[in-house]
CSV table of C-alpha atoms and ligand atoms in Angstrom, one decimal:
chain,number,residue,atom,x,y,z
A,1,MET,CA,4.4,6.5,-84.3
A,2,LYS,CA,1.6,6.0,-81.4
A,3,PHE,CA,3.5,3.0,-80.4
A,4,ASN,CA,6.9,4.5,-80.1
A,5,LYS,CA,5.3,7.2,-77.9
A,6,ILE,CA,3.9,4.3,-75.5
A,7,LEU,CA,7.2,3.0,-75.0
A,8,LYS,CA,9.1,6.2,-74.6
A,9,LEU,CA,6.2,6.8,-72.1
A,10,LEU,CA,6.6,3.5,-70.7
A,11,ALA,CA,10.4,4.0,-70.5
A,12,THR,CA,10.1,7.3,-68.4
A,13,PHE,CA,7.6,5.3,-66.0
A,14,ILE,CA,10.2,3.2,-65.4
A,15,ILE,CA,13.1,5.6,-64.9
A,16,PHE,CA,11.3,7.4,-62.4
A,17,PHE,CA,10.0,4.5,-60.6
A,18,ASN,CA,13.6,3.4,-59.9
A,19,VAL,CA,14.9,6.9,-58.7
A,20,PHE,CA,11.9,7.0,-56.9
A,21,SER,CA,12.6,3.9,-55.1
A,22,LEU,CA,16.2,3.9,-55.0
A,23,ASN,CA,15.2,7.3,-52.8
A,24,ALA,CA,12.5,5.8,-50.6
A,25,PHE,CA,14.5,2.5,-50.1
A,26,SER,CA,18.3,2.8,-50.1
A,27,ALA,CA,18.6,4.7,-46.5
A,28,GLU,CA,22.3,4.4,-45.6
A,29,MET,CA,21.4,3.8,-41.8
A,30,ARG,CA,18.2,1.7,-40.5
A,31,ILE,CA,17.3,2.5,-36.5
A,32,GLY,CA,15.0,0.7,-34.9
A,33,LEU,CA,13.4,3.2,-32.1
A,34,VAL,CA,11.5,0.4,-30.0
A,35,VAL,CA,9.0,2.1,-27.4
A,36,LYS,CA,7.2,0.5,-24.3
A,37,ALA,CA,4.2,-0.4,-26.1
A,38,LEU,CA,2.5,0.9,-29.2
A,39,GLY,CA,-0.4,3.2,-29.2
A,40,ILE,CA,0.9,5.4,-26.5
A,41,GLY,CA,0.6,9.2,-27.7
A,42,PHE,CA,3.9,9.9,-25.8
A,43,PHE,CA,5.5,7.6,-28.0
A,44,GLU,CA,3.8,8.7,-30.9
A,45,ALA,CA,5.0,12.2,-30.4
A,46,ALA,CA,8.7,10.6,-29.9
A,47,ALA,CA,8.2,9.0,-33.3
A,48,ASP,CA,7.4,12.1,-35.1
A,49,GLY,CA,10.7,13.8,-33.6
A,50,ALA,CA,12.8,10.8,-34.8
A,51,ASN,CA,11.4,11.2,-38.1
A,52,GLN,CA,12.3,15.0,-38.1
A,53,ALA,CA,15.8,13.9,-36.9
A,54,ALA,CA,16.1,11.2,-39.8
A,55,ASP,CA,14.8,13.6,-42.3
A,56,GLU,CA,17.6,16.3,-41.2
A,57,ILE,CA,20.2,13.9,-41.3
A,58,GLY,CA,19.3,12.3,-44.6
A,59,ASN,CA,19.6,8.5,-45.4
A,60,ILE,CA,18.4,7.1,-42.4
A,61,GLU,CA,15.4,5.0,-42.0
A,62,VAL,CA,13.4,5.0,-38.6
A,63,ILE,CA,12.0,1.4,-37.7
A,64,TYR,CA,9.1,2.3,-35.1
A,65,THR,CA,8.1,-0.4,-33.5
A,66,GLY,CA,7.4,-1.8,-30.0
A,67,PRO,CA,4.9,-4.4,-28.4
A,68,ALA,CA,1.5,-4.2,-28.1
A,69,THR,CA,1.9,-4.6,-24.2
A,70,THR,CA,4.3,-3.0,-21.8
A,71,THR,CA,6.5,-6.3,-20.9
A,72,ALA,CA,10.0,-7.2,-21.5
A,73,GLU,CA,9.5,-10.1,-22.8
A,74,ALA,CA,7.2,-8.7,-25.7
A,75,GLN,CA,10.0,-6.3,-26.2
A,76,ILE,CA,12.9,-9.1,-26.4
A,77,GLU,CA,10.7,-10.8,-29.5
A,78,VAL,CA,11.0,-7.4,-30.9
A,79,ILE,CA,14.5,-6.5,-30.7
A,80,ASN,CA,14.7,-10.1,-31.8
A,81,SER,CA,13.4,-9.3,-35.3
A,82,LEU,CA,15.3,-6.5,-35.4
A,83,ILE,CA,18.6,-8.2,-35.1
A,84,ALA,CA,17.5,-10.6,-37.4
A,85,GLN,CA,16.4,-7.4,-40.3
A,86,LYS,CA,20.1,-6.4,-39.5
A,87,VAL,CA,19.2,-2.6,-38.7
A,88,ASP,CA,22.3,-0.3,-37.6
A,89,ALA,CA,21.2,0.8,-34.2
A,90,ILE,CA,18.7,0.2,-31.6
A,91,ALA,CA,17.2,3.1,-29.5
A,92,ILE,CA,15.2,1.6,-26.6
A,93,SER,CA,12.9,2.9,-23.9
A,94,ALA,CA,13.0,-0.4,-21.6
A,95,ASN,CA,9.9,-1.9,-20.0
A,96,ASP,CA,12.7,-3.7,-17.4
A,97,ARG,CA,16.0,-2.6,-16.9
A,98,ASP,CA,17.8,-6.1,-16.3
A,99,ALA,CA,15.6,-8.4,-18.2
A,100,LEU,CA,16.5,-6.9,-21.8
A,101,VAL,CA,20.7,-7.3,-21.1
A,102,PRO,CA,21.3,-10.5,-22.8
A,103,ILE,CA,19.1,-9.6,-26.0
A,104,THR,CA,20.9,-6.1,-26.4
A,105,LYS,CA,24.1,-7.6,-25.5
A,106,LYS,CA,23.8,-9.9,-28.4
A,107,ALA,CA,22.8,-6.6,-30.8
A,108,MET,CA,25.9,-5.4,-29.7
A,109,GLN,CA,27.7,-8.4,-30.4
A,110,ARG,CA,26.8,-8.4,-33.7
A,111,GLY,CA,27.7,-4.9,-34.1
A,112,ILE,CA,24.3,-2.8,-33.6
A,113,THR,CA,24.4,-0.1,-32.0
A,114,VAL,CA,22.3,0.2,-28.8
A,115,ILE,CA,21.2,3.2,-26.6
A,116,SER,CA,18.2,3.4,-24.4
A,117,TRP,CA,16.3,6.3,-24.0
A,118,ASP,CA,13.4,7.6,-21.9
A,119,SER,CA,13.5,4.5,-19.9
A,120,GLY,CA,16.7,3.0,-19.8
A,121,ILE,CA,18.4,-0.4,-19.8
A,122,ALA,CA,21.4,-1.5,-17.1
A,123,LYS,CA,24.9,0.0,-17.9
A,124,GLU,CA,25.9,-3.4,-19.5
A,125,GLY,CA,22.9,-3.4,-22.0
A,126,ARG,CA,24.0,-0.5,-24.2
A,127,MET,CA,26.4,2.1,-25.0
A,128,MET,CA,24.5,5.1,-23.3
A,129,ASN,CA,21.4,6.1,-21.9
A,130,LEU,CA,19.2,9.1,-22.6
A,131,ASP,CA,17.0,10.3,-19.7
A,132,PRO,CA,14.5,12.9,-20.8
A,133,SER,CA,15.9,15.4,-17.7
A,134,ASN,CA,17.4,14.9,-14.5
A,135,LYS,CA,15.8,12.3,-12.2
A,136,SER,CA,16.0,14.1,-8.6
A,137,LEU,CA,14.5,17.2,-10.3
A,138,ILE,CA,11.5,14.9,-12.2
A,139,GLY,CA,10.8,13.5,-8.3
A,140,SER,CA,10.7,16.3,-6.4
A,141,SER,CA,8.7,18.4,-8.9
A,142,ASN,CA,6.1,15.6,-8.9
A,143,ILE,CA,6.0,15.9,-5.0
A,144,LYS,CA,5.9,19.7,-4.8
A,145,TRP,CA,3.3,19.7,-7.7
A,146,ALA,CA,1.0,17.4,-5.3
A,147,PHE,CA,2.1,19.8,-2.5
A,148,ASN,CA,0.4,22.9,-4.4
A,149,SER,CA,-2.5,20.9,-5.9
A,150,MET,CA,-3.8,19.8,-2.4
A,151,GLY,CA,-2.6,22.9,-0.5
A,152,GLY,CA,0.0,21.2,1.4
A,153,GLU,CA,-2.2,18.3,3.5
A,154,GLY,CA,-4.1,15.4,3.5
A,155,GLU,CA,-3.5,11.8,1.9
A,156,PHE,CA,-2.0,11.1,-1.6
A,157,ALA,CA,-1.1,7.7,-3.7
A,158,ILE,CA,1.0,7.1,-6.6
A,159,LEU,CA,-0.3,5.6,-9.7
A,160,SER,CA,2.6,4.2,-11.6
A,161,ALA,CA,3.1,2.6,-15.0
A,162,THR,CA,4.5,-1.0,-14.7
A,163,SER,CA,6.2,-2.3,-11.5
A,164,GLN,CA,9.4,-2.7,-13.8
A,165,SER,CA,9.7,0.4,-15.3
A,166,THR,CA,13.2,1.7,-15.0
A,167,ASN,CA,12.0,5.9,-15.4
A,168,GLN,CA,8.9,5.5,-13.1
A,169,ASN,CA,10.8,3.5,-10.5
A,170,ALA,CA,14.1,5.8,-10.4
A,171,TRP,CA,11.4,9.0,-10.3
A,172,ILE,CA,9.3,7.3,-7.3
A,173,GLU,CA,12.8,6.7,-5.2
A,174,GLU,CA,13.6,10.6,-6.0
A,175,MET,CA,9.9,11.1,-4.7
A,176,LYS,CA,10.6,9.4,-1.2
A,177,LYS,CA,13.9,11.6,-0.7
A,178,GLU,CA,11.9,15.0,-1.3
A,179,PHE,CA,8.6,13.8,0.6
A,180,SER,CA,11.1,13.2,3.4
A,181,LYS,CA,11.3,16.8,3.9
A,182,SER,CA,9.4,18.4,6.5
A,183,LYS,CA,7.9,20.8,4.6
A,184,TYR,CA,5.8,17.8,3.8
A,185,ALA,CA,4.6,16.8,7.1
A,186,ASN,CA,1.1,17.3,7.0
A,187,MET,CA,0.8,15.0,3.9
A,188,LYS,CA,0.3,11.0,4.1
A,189,TRP,CA,1.5,8.9,1.2
A,190,VAL,CA,-1.2,6.4,1.9
A,191,ASP,CA,-0.2,4.0,-1.4
A,192,THR,CA,1.5,3.0,-5.0
A,193,VAL,CA,-0.6,1.1,-7.6
A,194,TYR,CA,0.4,0.3,-11.0
A,195,GLY,CA,-1.8,0.8,-14.3
A,196,ASP,CA,0.9,-0.9,-16.7
A,197,ASP,CA,0.6,2.2,-19.3
A,198,LEU,CA,-2.6,0.6,-20.0
A,199,PHE,CA,-5.7,3.1,-20.0
A,200,ASP,CA,-8.2,0.9,-18.8
A,201,LYS,CA,-5.9,-0.7,-15.9
A,202,SER,CA,-4.9,2.5,-14.6
A,203,TYR,CA,-8.6,3.8,-14.4
A,204,GLN,CA,-9.9,0.9,-12.5
A,205,GLU,CA,-6.7,1.3,-10.3
A,206,ALA,CA,-7.7,5.0,-9.5
A,207,LEU,CA,-11.2,4.1,-8.7
A,208,GLY,CA,-9.6,1.4,-6.4
A,209,LEU,CA,-7.8,4.2,-4.6
A,210,PHE,CA,-11.0,6.2,-4.5
A,211,LYS,CA,-12.8,3.2,-2.6
A,212,LYS,CA,-9.6,2.3,-0.3
A,213,PHE,CA,-9.4,5.8,0.6
A,214,PRO,CA,-12.4,8.0,1.0
A,215,ASN,CA,-10.4,11.0,2.0
A,216,LEU,CA,-7.9,10.8,-0.9
A,217,LYS,CA,-6.6,14.2,-1.9
A,218,ALA,CA,-4.5,13.6,-4.9
A,219,ILE,CA,-2.9,11.0,-7.2
A,220,ILE,CA,0.7,11.3,-8.6
A,221,ALA,CA,0.4,9.4,-11.8
A,222,PRO,CA,4.3,9.9,-13.3
A,223,THR,CA,2.9,8.5,-17.0
A,224,THR,CA,0.9,10.0,-19.3
A,225,VAL,CA,-1.5,6.8,-19.8
A,226,GLY,CA,-1.7,7.1,-15.6
A,227,ILE,CA,-2.4,10.6,-15.3
A,228,ALA,CA,-5.1,10.9,-18.1
A,229,ALA,CA,-6.7,7.8,-16.6
A,230,SER,CA,-6.8,9.4,-13.3
A,231,ALA,CA,-8.1,12.3,-14.3
A,232,LYS,CA,-11.0,10.8,-16.0
A,233,ALA,CA,-11.7,8.4,-13.4
A,234,VAL,CA,-11.7,11.9,-11.2
A,235,GLU,CA,-13.9,13.4,-13.6
A,236,ASP,CA,-16.4,10.6,-14.2
A,237,LYS,CA,-16.8,10.3,-10.5
A,238,GLY,CA,-17.7,13.6,-9.5
A,239,LEU,CA,-14.7,13.9,-7.6
A,240,ILE,CA,-13.4,17.4,-8.7
A,241,GLY,CA,-12.5,19.9,-6.4
A,242,LYS,CA,-12.0,16.5,-3.8
A,243,VAL,CA,-9.2,14.9,-5.4
A,244,TYR,CA,-6.6,16.6,-7.7
A,245,VAL,CA,-4.5,14.7,-9.9
A,246,THR,CA,-1.0,15.8,-10.9
A,247,GLY,CA,2.1,13.9,-12.4
A,248,LEU,CA,3.3,13.7,-15.8
A,249,GLY,CA,1.1,14.0,-18.7
A,250,LEU,CA,1.0,15.6,-22.5
A,251,PRO,CA,-1.2,18.8,-22.6
A,252,SER,CA,-2.8,17.6,-25.8
A,253,GLU,CA,-4.2,14.7,-23.7
A,254,MET,CA,-4.7,16.9,-20.3
A,255,LYS,CA,-6.1,20.3,-21.5
A,256,ALA,CA,-9.9,19.2,-20.9
A,257,PHE,CA,-8.6,18.3,-17.4
A,258,VAL,CA,-7.0,21.4,-16.3
A,259,LYS,CA,-10.1,22.8,-17.8
A,260,ASN,CA,-12.5,21.2,-15.6
A,261,GLY,CA,-10.1,21.5,-12.4
A,262,SER,CA,-9.3,17.6,-12.2
A,263,VAL,CA,-5.8,19.0,-12.6
A,264,LYS,CA,-4.3,22.2,-11.2
A,265,GLN,CA,-0.6,21.6,-12.7
A,266,PHE,CA,1.8,18.7,-14.3
A,267,GLY,CA,4.8,19.0,-16.2
A,268,ILE,CA,6.5,16.7,-18.9
A,269,TRP,CA,9.2,17.4,-21.5
A,270,ASN,CA,8.8,17.6,-24.9
A,271,PRO,CA,8.4,13.8,-26.3
A,272,ILE,CA,9.0,15.2,-30.0
A,273,ASP,CA,12.7,16.6,-28.7
A,274,LEU,CA,13.2,13.3,-27.2
A,275,GLY,CA,12.7,11.0,-30.1
A,276,TYR,CA,14.3,13.6,-32.2
A,277,SER,CA,17.7,13.3,-29.5
A,278,ALA,CA,17.5,9.6,-29.5
A,279,ILE,CA,18.0,9.6,-33.0
A,280,TYR,CA,20.8,11.7,-33.1
A,281,LEU,CA,22.5,10.4,-30.5
A,282,SER,CA,22.2,6.5,-32.3
A,283,TYR,CA,23.3,8.2,-35.8
A,284,GLN,CA,26.5,9.7,-34.4
A,285,ILE,CA,27.8,6.3,-32.6
A,286,ALA,CA,26.6,4.1,-35.1
A,287,SER,CA,28.5,6.3,-37.5
A,288,LYS,CA,31.3,6.1,-35.2
A,289,LYS,CA,31.6,9.7,-34.6
A,290,PHE,CA,31.1,8.9,-31.0
A,291,LYS,CA,31.4,6.1,-28.3
A,292,GLY,CA,28.3,7.5,-26.2
A,293,LYS,CA,31.1,7.5,-23.6
A,294,THR,CA,31.3,9.4,-19.9
A,295,GLY,CA,33.0,12.9,-21.1
A,296,GLU,CA,31.8,13.1,-24.6
A,297,CYS,CA,29.4,15.8,-25.5
A,298,ILE,CA,27.5,14.5,-28.6
A,299,PRO,CA,26.3,17.2,-31.4
A,300,ALA,CA,22.4,16.9,-31.5
A,301,GLY,CA,21.0,19.2,-34.1
A,302,ARG,CA,18.6,21.5,-32.9
A,303,MET,CA,19.0,20.4,-29.4
A,304,GLY,CA,22.7,21.5,-29.0
A,305,LYS,CA,25.4,19.1,-27.7
A,306,ILE,CA,24.1,16.3,-25.3
A,307,CYS,CA,26.8,15.8,-22.9
A,308,VAL,CA,27.4,12.4,-21.3
A,309,GLU,CA,27.8,12.5,-17.6
A,310,ASP,CA,28.6,9.0,-15.3
A,311,ASP,CA,27.7,5.3,-16.1
A,312,ASN,CA,27.3,7.1,-19.9
A,313,ASN,CA,24.1,8.5,-19.1
A,314,ALA,CA,22.9,11.7,-20.1
A,315,ALA,CA,19.8,14.0,-19.6
A,316,MET,CA,17.9,16.3,-22.2
A,317,ALA,CA,16.2,19.3,-20.3
A,318,ASP,CA,14.5,20.3,-17.3
A,319,PRO,CA,10.8,19.8,-17.1
A,320,PHE,CA,8.2,22.1,-17.6
A,321,ILE,CA,5.1,23.4,-16.1
A,322,PHE,CA,1.8,23.2,-17.6
A,323,ASP,CA,-1.5,25.0,-16.0
A,324,LYS,CA,-4.6,27.1,-17.1
A,325,SER,CA,-2.2,29.9,-18.3
A,326,ASN,CA,-0.5,27.7,-21.1
A,327,ILE,CA,-2.1,24.6,-21.5
A,328,ASP,CA,-3.8,25.8,-24.8
A,329,LYS,CA,-0.5,26.8,-26.7
A,330,PHE,CA,1.1,23.8,-25.6
A,331,SER,CA,-1.7,21.1,-26.3
A,332,LYS,CA,-1.1,22.1,-30.2
A,333,ILE,CA,2.3,21.1,-30.1
A,334,PHE,CA,2.0,17.5,-27.9
B,1,LIG,C1,4.8,7.2,-20.4
B,1,LIG,C2,5.7,6.0,-20.4
B,1,LIG,C3,6.8,7.1,-20.8
B,1,LIG,C4,7.2,8.3,-19.6
B,1,LIG,C5,5.9,9.1,-19.8
B,1,LIG,C6,6.1,10.2,-18.7
B,1,LIG,O1,4.6,7.8,-21.7
B,1,LIG,O2,5.7,5.5,-19.3
B,1,LIG,O3,8.0,5.9,-20.4
B,1,LIG,O4,8.5,8.8,-20.0
B,1,LIG,O5,4.8,8.0,-19.4
């Protein structure tokens, strides 16, 4: 009797385990979400959104991956490994617009759907690209936030991510266009430096700017890593009220700096929504419902339809501005 009971228990356990493991490991579609580097809060928020989309669609496994450093070489290794794992789709935020093209072409030749998001790959290396927002709007907004923060006059510098980064380079080009307007005649763009989306390097670059330009009034850092590092440098060097930091940041990482006055205003889009959209688009293309081509409007769950424009390029939403009035609310979300 006792032995029978044990057998029954064992059988129940085996059945339960099988069902459980089937559910957990039998995803119909596997999507590699490749980021510039691991350990960046912005990408971790995007991964949260990616998992939300996967849960909503069902039967999707998101493989969140990326290199330790923000280089194209390291990303090539990551993509090679995803090709070897025979994933269905790869959605990548690229460290280089051109250097990744041969490896992503190889992935596509093997039937893998490839899209870029956040930081794009050149057209021939992906099926579509999802920008977080309109490039020119992001660029002009950054200059406007600097104008507002520094009272429209004085010296400012850019502290960017890597010198090869597709997204930051495109935004800097747009900043140049905006800055050529007469409204900014009393502002002087003195330098552009690169912190490689590494906190320590960005911090050192900010210190370098303070030394080289004793009259510096603002740093524009269009990177979540660079803006937090610059604001910390301003705080540590006792420069609050003298140097203002602005750019693109995560409210959760910038709250303390808005409160202490090293940052007056900054902006960003919702990174959770961006990761969510990247998975939806990958799924729609990998399941052959869409191609990611100009003219298509692709349903993306709670984000509605995302419409593909020129060069198979789409933009998600307008950037949102944060300051003392709303930082508490948003710092709880991302
Ligand atoms: C960093 C990365 C990312 C960029 C944001 C604004 O997290 O460089 O690519 O979109 O900043």
